[in-house]
Coordinates of C-alpha atoms and ligand atoms in Angstrom, one line a residue:
X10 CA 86.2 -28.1 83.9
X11 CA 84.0 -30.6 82.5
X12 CA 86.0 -33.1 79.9
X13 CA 84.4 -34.4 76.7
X14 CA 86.4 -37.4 75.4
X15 CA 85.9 -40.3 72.9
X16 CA 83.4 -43.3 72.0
X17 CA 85.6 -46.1 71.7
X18 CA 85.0 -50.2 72.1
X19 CA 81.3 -49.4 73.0
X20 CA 82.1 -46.8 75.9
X21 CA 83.6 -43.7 76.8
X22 CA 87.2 -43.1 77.2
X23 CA 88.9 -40.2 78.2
X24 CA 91.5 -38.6 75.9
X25 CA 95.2 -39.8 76.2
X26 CA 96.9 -37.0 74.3
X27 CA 96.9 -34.1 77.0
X28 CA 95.9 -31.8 74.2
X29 CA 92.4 -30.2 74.5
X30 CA 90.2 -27.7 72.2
X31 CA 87.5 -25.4 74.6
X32 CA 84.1 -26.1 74.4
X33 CA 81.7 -22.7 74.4
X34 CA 78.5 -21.9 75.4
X35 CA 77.9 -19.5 72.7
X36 CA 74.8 -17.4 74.3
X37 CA 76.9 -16.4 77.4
X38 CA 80.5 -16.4 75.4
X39 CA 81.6 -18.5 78.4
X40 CA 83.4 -22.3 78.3
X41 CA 81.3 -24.7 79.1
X42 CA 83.5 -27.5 78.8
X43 CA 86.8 -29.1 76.8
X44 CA 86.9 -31.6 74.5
X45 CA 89.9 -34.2 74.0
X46 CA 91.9 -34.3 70.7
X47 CA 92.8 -37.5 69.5
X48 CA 96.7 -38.5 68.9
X49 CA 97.8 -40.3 65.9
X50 CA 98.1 -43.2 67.7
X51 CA 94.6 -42.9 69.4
X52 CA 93.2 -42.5 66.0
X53 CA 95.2 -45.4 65.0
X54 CA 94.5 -47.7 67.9
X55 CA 90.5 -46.9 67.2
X56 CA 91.0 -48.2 63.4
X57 CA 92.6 -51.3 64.2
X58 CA 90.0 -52.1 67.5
X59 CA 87.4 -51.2 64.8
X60 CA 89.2 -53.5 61.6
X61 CA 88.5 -56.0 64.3
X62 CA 85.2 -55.9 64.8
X63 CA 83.8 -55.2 61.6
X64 CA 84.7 -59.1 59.5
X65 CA 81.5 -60.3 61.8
X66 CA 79.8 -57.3 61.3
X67 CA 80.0 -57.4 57.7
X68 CA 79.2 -61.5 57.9
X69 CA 76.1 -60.8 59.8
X70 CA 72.6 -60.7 57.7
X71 CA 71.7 -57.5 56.7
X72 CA 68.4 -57.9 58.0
X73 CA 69.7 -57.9 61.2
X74 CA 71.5 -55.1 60.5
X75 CA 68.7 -53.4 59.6
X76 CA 67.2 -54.0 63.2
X77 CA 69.9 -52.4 64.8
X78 CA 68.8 -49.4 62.6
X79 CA 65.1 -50.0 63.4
X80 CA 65.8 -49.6 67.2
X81 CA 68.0 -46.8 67.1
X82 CA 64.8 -45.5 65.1
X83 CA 63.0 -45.5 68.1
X84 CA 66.0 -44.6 70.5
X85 CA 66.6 -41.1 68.8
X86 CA 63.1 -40.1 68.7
X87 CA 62.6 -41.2 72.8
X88 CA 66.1 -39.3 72.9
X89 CA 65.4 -36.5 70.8
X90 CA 65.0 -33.9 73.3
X91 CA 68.0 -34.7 75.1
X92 CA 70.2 -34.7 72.1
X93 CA 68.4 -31.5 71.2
X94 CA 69.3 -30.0 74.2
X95 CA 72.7 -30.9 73.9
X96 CA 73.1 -29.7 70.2
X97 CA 71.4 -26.2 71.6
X98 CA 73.9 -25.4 74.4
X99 CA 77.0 -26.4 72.1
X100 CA 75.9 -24.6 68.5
X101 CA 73.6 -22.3 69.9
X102 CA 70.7 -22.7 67.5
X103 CA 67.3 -23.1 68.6
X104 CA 66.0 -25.7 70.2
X105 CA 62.8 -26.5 67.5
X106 CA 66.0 -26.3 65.2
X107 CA 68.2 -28.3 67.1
X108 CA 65.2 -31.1 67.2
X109 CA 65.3 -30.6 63.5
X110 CA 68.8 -31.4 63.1
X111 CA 68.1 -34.6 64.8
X112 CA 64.9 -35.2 63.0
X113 CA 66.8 -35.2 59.6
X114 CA 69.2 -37.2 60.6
X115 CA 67.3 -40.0 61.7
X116 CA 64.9 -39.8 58.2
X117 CA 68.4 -40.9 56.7
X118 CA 68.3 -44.1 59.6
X119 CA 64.9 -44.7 58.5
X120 CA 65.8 -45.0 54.8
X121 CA 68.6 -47.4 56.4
X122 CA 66.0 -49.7 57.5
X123 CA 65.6 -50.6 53.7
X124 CA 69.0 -51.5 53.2
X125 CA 68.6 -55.5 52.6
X126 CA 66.5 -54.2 49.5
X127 CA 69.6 -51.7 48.6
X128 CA 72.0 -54.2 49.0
X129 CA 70.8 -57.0 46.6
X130 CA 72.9 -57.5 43.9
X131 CA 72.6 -58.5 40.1
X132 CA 72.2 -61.9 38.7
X133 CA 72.3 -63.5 35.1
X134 CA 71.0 -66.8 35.1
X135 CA 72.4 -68.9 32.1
X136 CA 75.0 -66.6 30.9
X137 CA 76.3 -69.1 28.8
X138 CA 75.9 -72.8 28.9
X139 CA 75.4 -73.7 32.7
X140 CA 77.0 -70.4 33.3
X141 CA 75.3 -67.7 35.9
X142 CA 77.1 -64.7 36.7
X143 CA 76.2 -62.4 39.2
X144 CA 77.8 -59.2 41.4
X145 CA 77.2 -58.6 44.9
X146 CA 77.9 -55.6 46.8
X147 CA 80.2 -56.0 50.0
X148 CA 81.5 -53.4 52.3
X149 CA 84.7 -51.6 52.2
X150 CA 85.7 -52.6 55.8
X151 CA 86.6 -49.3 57.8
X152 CA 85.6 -45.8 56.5
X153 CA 85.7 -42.6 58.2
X154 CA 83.6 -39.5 58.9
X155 CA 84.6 -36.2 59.6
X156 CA 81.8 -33.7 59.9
X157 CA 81.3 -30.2 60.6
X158 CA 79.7 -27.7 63.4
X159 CA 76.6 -26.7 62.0
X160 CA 74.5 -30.0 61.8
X161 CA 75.8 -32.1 64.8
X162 CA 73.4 -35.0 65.1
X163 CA 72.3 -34.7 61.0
X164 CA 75.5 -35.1 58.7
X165 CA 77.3 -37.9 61.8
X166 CA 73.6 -39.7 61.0
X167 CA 73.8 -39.1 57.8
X168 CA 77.8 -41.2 57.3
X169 CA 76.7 -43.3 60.0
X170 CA 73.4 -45.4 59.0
X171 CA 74.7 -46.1 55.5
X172 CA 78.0 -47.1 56.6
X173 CA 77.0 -49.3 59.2
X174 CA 73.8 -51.1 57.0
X175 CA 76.1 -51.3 54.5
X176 CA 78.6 -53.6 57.2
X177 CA 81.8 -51.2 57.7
X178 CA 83.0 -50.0 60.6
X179 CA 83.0 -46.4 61.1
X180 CA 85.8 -43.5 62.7
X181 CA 84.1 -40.7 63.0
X182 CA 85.8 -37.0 63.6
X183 CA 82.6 -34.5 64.6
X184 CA 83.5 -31.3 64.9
X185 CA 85.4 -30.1 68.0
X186 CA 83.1 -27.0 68.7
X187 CA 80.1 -29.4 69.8
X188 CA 81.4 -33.0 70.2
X189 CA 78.6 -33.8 72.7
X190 CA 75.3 -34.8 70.3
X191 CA 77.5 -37.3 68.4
X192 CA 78.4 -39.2 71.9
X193 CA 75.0 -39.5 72.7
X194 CA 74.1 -40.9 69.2
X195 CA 76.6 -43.6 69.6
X196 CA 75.0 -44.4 72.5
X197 CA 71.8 -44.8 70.7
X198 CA 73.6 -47.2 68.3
X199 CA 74.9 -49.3 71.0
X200 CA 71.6 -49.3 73.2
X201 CA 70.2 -50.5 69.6
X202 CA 72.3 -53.8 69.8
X203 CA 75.3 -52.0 67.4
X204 CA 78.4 -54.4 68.5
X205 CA 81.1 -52.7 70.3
X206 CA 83.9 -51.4 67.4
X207 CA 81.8 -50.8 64.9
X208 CA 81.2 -47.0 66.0
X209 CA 84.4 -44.8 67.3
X210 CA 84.1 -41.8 67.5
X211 CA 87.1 -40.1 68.1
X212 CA 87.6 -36.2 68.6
X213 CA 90.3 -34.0 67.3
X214 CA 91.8 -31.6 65.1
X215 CA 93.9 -31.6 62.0
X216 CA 96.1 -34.5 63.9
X217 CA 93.1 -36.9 64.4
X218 CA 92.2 -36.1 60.9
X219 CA 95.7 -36.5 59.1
X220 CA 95.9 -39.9 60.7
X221 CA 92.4 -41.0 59.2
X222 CA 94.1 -39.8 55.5
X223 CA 97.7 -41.7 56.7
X224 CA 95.8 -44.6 57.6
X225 CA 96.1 -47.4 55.2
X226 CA 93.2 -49.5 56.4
X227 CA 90.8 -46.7 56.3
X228 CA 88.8 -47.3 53.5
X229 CA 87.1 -44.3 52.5
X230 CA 86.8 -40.9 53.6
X231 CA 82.9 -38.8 53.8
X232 CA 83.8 -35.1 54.5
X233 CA 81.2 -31.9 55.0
X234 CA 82.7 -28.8 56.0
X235 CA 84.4 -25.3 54.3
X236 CA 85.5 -26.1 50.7
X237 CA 89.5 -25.5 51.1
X238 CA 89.3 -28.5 53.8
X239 CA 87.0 -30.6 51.7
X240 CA 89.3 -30.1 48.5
X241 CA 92.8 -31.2 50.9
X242 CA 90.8 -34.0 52.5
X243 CA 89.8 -35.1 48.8
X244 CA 93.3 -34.7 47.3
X245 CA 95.1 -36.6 50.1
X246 CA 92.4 -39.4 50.5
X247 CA 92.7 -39.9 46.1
X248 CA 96.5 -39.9 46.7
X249 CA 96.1 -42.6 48.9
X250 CA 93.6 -44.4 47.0
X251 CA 91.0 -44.0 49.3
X252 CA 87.4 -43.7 48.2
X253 CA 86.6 -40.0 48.8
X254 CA 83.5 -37.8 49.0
X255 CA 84.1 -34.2 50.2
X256 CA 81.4 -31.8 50.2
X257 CA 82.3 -27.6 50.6
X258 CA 80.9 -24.3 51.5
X259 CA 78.5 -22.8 49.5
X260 CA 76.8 -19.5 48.2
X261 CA 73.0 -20.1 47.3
X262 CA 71.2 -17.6 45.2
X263 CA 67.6 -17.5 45.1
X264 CA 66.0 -15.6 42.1
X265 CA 62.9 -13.5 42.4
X266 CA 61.2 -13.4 39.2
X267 CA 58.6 -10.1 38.7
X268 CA 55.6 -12.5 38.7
X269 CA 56.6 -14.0 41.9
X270 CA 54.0 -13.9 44.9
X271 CA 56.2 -11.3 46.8
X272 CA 54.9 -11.7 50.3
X273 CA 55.7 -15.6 49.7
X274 CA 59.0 -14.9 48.6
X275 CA 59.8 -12.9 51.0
X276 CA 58.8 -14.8 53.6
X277 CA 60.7 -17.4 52.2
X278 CA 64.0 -15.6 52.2
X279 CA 63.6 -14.6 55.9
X280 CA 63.7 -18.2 56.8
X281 CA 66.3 -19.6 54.6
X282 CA 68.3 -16.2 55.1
X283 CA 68.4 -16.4 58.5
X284 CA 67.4 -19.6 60.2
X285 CA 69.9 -20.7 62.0
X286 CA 71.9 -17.3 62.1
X287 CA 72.7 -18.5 58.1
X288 CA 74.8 -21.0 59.7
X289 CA 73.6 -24.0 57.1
X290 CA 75.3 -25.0 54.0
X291 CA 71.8 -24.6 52.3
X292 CA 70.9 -21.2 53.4
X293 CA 69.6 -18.4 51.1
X294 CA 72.5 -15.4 51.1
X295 CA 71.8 -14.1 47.9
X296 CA 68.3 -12.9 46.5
X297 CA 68.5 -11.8 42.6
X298 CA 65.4 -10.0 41.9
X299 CA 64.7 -9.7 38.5
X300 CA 64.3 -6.0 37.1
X301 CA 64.4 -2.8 39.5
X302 CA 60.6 -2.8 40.4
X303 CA 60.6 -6.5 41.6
X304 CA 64.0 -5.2 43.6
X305 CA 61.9 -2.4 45.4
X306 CA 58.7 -4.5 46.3
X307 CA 61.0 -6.9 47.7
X308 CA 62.9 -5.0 50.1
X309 CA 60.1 -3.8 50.9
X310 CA 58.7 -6.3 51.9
X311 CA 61.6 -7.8 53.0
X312 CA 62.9 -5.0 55.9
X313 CA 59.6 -5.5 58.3
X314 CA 59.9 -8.9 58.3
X315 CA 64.4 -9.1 59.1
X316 CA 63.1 -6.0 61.7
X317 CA 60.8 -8.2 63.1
X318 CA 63.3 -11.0 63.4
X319 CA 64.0 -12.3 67.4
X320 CA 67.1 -13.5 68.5
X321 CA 68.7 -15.1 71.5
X322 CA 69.2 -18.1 73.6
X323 CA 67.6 -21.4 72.7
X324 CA 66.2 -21.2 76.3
X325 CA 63.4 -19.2 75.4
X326 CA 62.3 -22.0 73.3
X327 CA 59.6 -21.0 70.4
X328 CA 60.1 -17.5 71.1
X329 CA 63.4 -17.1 69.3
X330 CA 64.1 -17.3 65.8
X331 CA 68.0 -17.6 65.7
X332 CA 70.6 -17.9 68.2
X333 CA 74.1 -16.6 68.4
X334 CA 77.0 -17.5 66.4
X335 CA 79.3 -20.4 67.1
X336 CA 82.2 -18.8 68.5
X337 CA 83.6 -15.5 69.0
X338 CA 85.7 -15.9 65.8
X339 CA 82.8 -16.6 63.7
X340 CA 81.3 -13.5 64.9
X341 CA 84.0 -11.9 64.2
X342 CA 84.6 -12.5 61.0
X343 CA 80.8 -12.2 59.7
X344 CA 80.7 -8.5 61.4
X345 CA 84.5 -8.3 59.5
X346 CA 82.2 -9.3 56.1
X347 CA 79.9 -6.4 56.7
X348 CA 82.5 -3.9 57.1
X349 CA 83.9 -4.8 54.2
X350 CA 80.4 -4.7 51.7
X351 CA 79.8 -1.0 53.5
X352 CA 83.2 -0.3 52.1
X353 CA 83.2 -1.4 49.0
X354 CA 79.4 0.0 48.5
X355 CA 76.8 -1.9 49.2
X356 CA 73.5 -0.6 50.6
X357 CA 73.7 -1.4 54.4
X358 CA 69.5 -1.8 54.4
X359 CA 69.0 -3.6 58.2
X360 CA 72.1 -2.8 60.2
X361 CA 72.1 -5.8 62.9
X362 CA 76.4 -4.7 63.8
X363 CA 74.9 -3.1 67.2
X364 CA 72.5 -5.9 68.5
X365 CA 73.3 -6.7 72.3
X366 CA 70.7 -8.6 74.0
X367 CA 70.6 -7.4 78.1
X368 CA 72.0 -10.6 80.0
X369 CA 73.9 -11.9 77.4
X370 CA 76.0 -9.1 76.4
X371 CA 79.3 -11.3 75.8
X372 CA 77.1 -14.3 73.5
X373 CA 78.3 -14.6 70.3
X374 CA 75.0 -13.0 68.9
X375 CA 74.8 -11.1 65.7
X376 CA 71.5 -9.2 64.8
X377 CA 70.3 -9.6 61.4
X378 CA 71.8 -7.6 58.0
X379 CA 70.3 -7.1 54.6
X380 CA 72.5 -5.5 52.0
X381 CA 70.8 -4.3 48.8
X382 CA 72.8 -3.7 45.3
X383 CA 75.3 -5.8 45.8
X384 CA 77.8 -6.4 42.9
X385 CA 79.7 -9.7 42.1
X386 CA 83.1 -8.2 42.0
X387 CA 82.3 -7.3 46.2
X388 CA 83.8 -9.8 49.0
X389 CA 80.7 -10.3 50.6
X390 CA 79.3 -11.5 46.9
X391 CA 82.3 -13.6 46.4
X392 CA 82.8 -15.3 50.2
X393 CA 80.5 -17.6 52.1
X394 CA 79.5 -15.3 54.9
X395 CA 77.8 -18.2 57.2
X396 CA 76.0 -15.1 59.1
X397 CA 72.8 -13.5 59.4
X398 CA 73.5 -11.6 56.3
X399 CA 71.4 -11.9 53.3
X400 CA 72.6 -10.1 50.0
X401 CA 70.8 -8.9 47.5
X402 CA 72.2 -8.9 43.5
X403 CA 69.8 -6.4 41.5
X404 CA 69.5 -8.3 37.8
X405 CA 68.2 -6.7 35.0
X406 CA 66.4 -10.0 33.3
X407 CA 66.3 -13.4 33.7
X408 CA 69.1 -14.5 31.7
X409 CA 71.5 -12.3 33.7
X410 CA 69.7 -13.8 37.1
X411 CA 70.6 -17.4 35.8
X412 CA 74.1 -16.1 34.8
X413 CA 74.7 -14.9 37.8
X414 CA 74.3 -18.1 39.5
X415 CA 76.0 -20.5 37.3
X416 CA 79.1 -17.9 37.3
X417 CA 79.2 -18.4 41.1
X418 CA 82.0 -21.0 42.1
X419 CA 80.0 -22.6 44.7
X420 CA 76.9 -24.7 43.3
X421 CA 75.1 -26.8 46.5
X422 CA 71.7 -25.4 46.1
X423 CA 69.6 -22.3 44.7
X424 CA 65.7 -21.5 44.2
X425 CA 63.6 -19.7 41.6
X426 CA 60.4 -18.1 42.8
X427 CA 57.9 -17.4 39.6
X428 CA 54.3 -18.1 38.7
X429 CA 55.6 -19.2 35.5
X430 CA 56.2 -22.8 34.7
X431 CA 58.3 -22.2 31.6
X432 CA 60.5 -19.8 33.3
X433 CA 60.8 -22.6 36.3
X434 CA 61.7 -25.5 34.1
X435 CA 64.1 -23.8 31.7
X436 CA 65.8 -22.7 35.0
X437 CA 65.8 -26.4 36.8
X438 CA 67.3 -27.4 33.2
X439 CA 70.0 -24.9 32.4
X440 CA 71.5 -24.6 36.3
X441 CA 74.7 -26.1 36.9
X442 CA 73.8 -26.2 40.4
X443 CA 73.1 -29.4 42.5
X444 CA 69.8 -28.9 44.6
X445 CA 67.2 -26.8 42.8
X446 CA 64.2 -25.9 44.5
X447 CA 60.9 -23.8 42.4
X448 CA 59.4 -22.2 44.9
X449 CA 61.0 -23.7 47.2
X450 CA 63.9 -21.5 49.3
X451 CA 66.0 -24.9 51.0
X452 CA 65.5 -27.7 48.4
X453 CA 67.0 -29.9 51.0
X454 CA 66.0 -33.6 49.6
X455 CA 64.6 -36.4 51.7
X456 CA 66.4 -39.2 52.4
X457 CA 65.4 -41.4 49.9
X458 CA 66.6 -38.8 47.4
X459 CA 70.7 -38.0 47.4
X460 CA 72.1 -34.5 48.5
X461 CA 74.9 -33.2 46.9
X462 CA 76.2 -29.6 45.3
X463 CA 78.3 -29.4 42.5
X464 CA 81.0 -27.0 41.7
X465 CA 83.5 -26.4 44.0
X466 CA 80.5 -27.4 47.1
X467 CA 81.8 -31.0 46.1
X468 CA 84.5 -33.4 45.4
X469 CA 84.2 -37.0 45.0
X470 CA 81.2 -38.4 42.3
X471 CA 78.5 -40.0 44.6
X472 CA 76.2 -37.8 46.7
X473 CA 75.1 -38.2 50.2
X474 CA 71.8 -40.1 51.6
X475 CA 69.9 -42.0 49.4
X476 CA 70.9 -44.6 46.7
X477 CA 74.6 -43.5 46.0
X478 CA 75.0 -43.5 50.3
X479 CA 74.8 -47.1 49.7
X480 CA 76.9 -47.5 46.5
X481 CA 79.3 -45.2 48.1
X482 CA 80.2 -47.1 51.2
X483 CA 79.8 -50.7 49.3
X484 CA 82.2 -52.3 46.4
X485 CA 80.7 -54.3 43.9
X486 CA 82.1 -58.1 43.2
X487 CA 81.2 -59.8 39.8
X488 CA 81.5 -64.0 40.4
X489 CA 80.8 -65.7 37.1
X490 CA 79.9 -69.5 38.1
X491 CA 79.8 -72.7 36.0
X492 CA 78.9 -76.3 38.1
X493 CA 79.5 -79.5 36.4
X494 CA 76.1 -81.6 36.3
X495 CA 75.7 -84.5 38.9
X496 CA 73.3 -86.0 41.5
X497 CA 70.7 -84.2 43.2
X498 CA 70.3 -84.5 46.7
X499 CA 66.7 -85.3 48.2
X500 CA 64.3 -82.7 49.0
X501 CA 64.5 -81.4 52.7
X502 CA 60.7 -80.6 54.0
X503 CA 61.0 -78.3 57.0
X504 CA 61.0 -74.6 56.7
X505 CA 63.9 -72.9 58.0
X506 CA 64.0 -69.4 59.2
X507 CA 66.8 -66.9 58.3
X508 CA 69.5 -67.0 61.2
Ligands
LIG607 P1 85.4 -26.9 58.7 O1 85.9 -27.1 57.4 O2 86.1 -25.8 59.5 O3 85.5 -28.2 59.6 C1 84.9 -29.4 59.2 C2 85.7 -30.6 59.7 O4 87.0 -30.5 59.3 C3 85.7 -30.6 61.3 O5 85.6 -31.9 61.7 C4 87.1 -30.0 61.6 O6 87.6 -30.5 62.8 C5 87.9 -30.5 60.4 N1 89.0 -29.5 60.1 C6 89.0 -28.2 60.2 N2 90.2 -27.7 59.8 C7 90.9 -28.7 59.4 C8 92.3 -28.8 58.9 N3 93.0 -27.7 58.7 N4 92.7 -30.0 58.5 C9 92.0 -31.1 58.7 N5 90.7 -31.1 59.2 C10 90.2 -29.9 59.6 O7 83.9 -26.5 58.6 P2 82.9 -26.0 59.7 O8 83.2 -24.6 60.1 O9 82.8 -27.0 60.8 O10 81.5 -26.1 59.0 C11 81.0 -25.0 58.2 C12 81.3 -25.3 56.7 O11 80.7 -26.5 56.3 C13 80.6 -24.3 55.8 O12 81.5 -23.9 54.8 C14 79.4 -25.0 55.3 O13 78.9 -24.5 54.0 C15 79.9 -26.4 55.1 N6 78.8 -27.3 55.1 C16 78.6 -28.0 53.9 C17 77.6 -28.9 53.8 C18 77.3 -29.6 52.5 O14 76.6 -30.6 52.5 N7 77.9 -29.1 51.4 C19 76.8 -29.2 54.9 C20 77.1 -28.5 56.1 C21 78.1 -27.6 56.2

């Protein structure tokens, strides 16, 4: 059996512990590999080797920081494929989505490249008489990351560039369902001139992870996963006084307004519903159309379109447009989910429970489900399915639409579809939810924007990506200066480039 272990000094080691988790290959249902989990003491001897390393990375200019990013720039797009590939086999989505999962991960490196600019700081000349005061932004010295299955190469990418630009060091925990794509990124880093320490990435469980929260050089802790892990991660990382930003699960309405283009919003819902087999923290599971006739054009519109829907292996390439779940388990539990809306009432409208695709009978695949009059007291209202189900809430006006999402306890992202720009703003204004899109199903934001949900789909104050990546993994210094007036020294008349 093939064995997956850790990034550690700049190469690969092989785990120490003796304890393994499988690793499948969710289109056949068979394991492919295992992957090492990390020790306390591995975890611990990867913090102090990376403690080490990063006082001369934080000393080194940021600019050359920045070229490390630059070059691993070009490194993931020459690699992109490959890590594609190996994202595909692991997760099992698509392979154009798996090269999209890398391609918004390294939009976030990109951004990185402008970090000099985000790390200046703030200066008062003459703050009083010969006084200047200014504050400068240093790094926190070793922070941690410990990211979930669903976007292997695009959340590690996204705790990784700021972190290192920034001048930490960085442990990070990728999930143990498909450890490869985050091996191959360190790589990248290290091909790109990263010095060896500054990256570990160390596999493992709950272990690997209580050791980063025991830890007392670890710095700060970036989560993304379910919400009850995100919420103990937060809680023990505060307790410890660790910097922490933990982001959860989520449950994203999208509301159908009677003026809405309905082929357009339909269309919409098909991809955010299902890319991905609904296995993204931004995906669409609820549609609230508002009033009963915009219900009944919508699924019908709706039920050609999830009928029409392919699934399979990422092998076939373009021709697919989801894959299988990520485990046995996860299947499961979504098929679990549906059982439980039929019983409590909901309109089973597409019944995917019976898919089987010839040659892959034992994948993890789950054909696609639509449920229509759904009811917010139902499980499959109240739970994050993270299937191939979309649900859909029948509101009588807009008001109760709007209500319906701010009741929700989740709140990472939600969309309005309408012709009407009043409707649209009031609705961008009022939502206590953190990623709106108008006419827009995944208002994912670019990097140069932060991503963040609000409710319980995050703890901590500072969002991911973006401006707050930087204040996040930086602490701000204020020096106020006074110099007592003497002799100047002569002029010096060569130009002398940064070192
Ligand atoms: P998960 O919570 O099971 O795992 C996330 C990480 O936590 C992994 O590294 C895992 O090893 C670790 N972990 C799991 N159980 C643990 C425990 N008991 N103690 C300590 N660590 C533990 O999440 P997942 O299934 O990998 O990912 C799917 C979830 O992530 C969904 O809920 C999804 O909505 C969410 N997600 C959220 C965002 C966001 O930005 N809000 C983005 C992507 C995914």
């Amino acid at each position: 059996m093939r064995e997956i272990g850790h990034w550690i000094g700049g190469r690969r080691v092989a785990g120490a512990s003796g304890r393994f988790a499988e690793v499948w290959n969710p289109a056949t249902g068979e394991v492919q590999a295992r992957v090492a989990l990390a020790s306390k003491a591995e975890l611990d001897a990867a913090v102090a080797a990376a403690a080490a390393a990063q006082t001369k990375w934080a000393a080194t200019n940021p600019q050359r920081r920045a070229r490390v990013m630059m070059e691993a720039v070009r490194l993931l797009n020459r690699d992109m494929d490959k890590i594609a590939e190996a994202i595909s086999r692991e997760h099992g989505k698509t392979f154009p989505d798996a090269r999209g999962d890398v391609q918004r991960g390294l939009e976030v490196i990109e951004f990185c490249i402008g970090a000099p600019h985000l790390l200046k700081g703030e200066f008062t000349d003459a703050a009083g008489p010969g006084i200047d005061m200014y504050s400068m932004r240093q790094p926190l010295g070793v922070v941690a990351g410990i990211t979930p299955f669903n976007f292997p190469a695009m959340i590690p990418l996204w705790k990784i560039g700021p972190a290192l630009a920034a001048g930490n060091a960085m442990i990070l925990k990728p999930s143990e369902r498909d450890p490869s794509a985050p091996l191959l990124i360190a790589e990248v880093f290290a091909e790109a001139g990263l010095p060896e320490g500054i990256l570990q990435v160390v596999n493992g469980d709950r272990e690997a992870v209580d050791a980063i929260l025991d830890n007392a050089v670890v710095q700060a802790v970036g989560f993304v996963g379910s919400t009850p892990i995100a919420q103990y991660i937060y809680s023990r990382a505060a307790a410890a006084g660790k910097r922490a930003q933990c982001f959860g699960g989520a449950k994203n309405h999208m509301i159908v307004m009677p003026d809405a283009d309905m082929d357009q919003a339909a269309d919409a819902l098909v991809g955010a519903g299902y890319g991905a087999a609904g296995e993204r923290c931004m995906a669409i599971s609820v549609a609230v159309p508002v009033g009963e006739r915009t219900a009944d054009r919508l699924i019908e519109k709706l039920v050609p379109r999830i009928e029409k829907l392919k699934v399979g292996p990422w092998t076939a390439g373009n021709d697919v447009d989801f894959g299988p779940l990520v485990t046995a388990e996860a299947r499961a539990r979504v098929l679990g989910l549906v059982e439980s809306g039929i019983a409590e009432g909901a309109r089973l409208v597409v019944d995917g429970r019976r898919f089987v695709l010839q040659g892959y009978e034992k994948g993890f695949f789950v054909g696609p489900h639509l449920f229509d009059r759904v009811t917010p007291a139902m499980e499959i209202y109240r739970t994050e399915i993270f299937g191939p189900v979309l649900s859909t809430v029948r509101a009588a006006s807009y008001e109760e639409a709007l209500g319906l999402a701010m009741s929700h306890e989740y709140g990472n992202g939600t969309a309005i579809f309408t012709r009407d720009g009043d409707t649209a703003r009031d609705f961008a204004s009022r939502i206590n939810i953190g990623m709106v899109g108008i006419n827009v199903p995944i208002p994912v934001p670019l990097a140069y924007h932060t991503f963040g949900g609000w409710k319980r789909s995050g703890f901590g104050d500072l969002n991911q990506h973006g401006p707050d990546a930087f204040r996040f993994y930086t602490r701000t210094k204020t020096v106020t200066a006074r110099w007592p007036s003497g002799l100047k020294e002569g002029g010096e008349f060569h130009f002398r480039a940064m070192e």
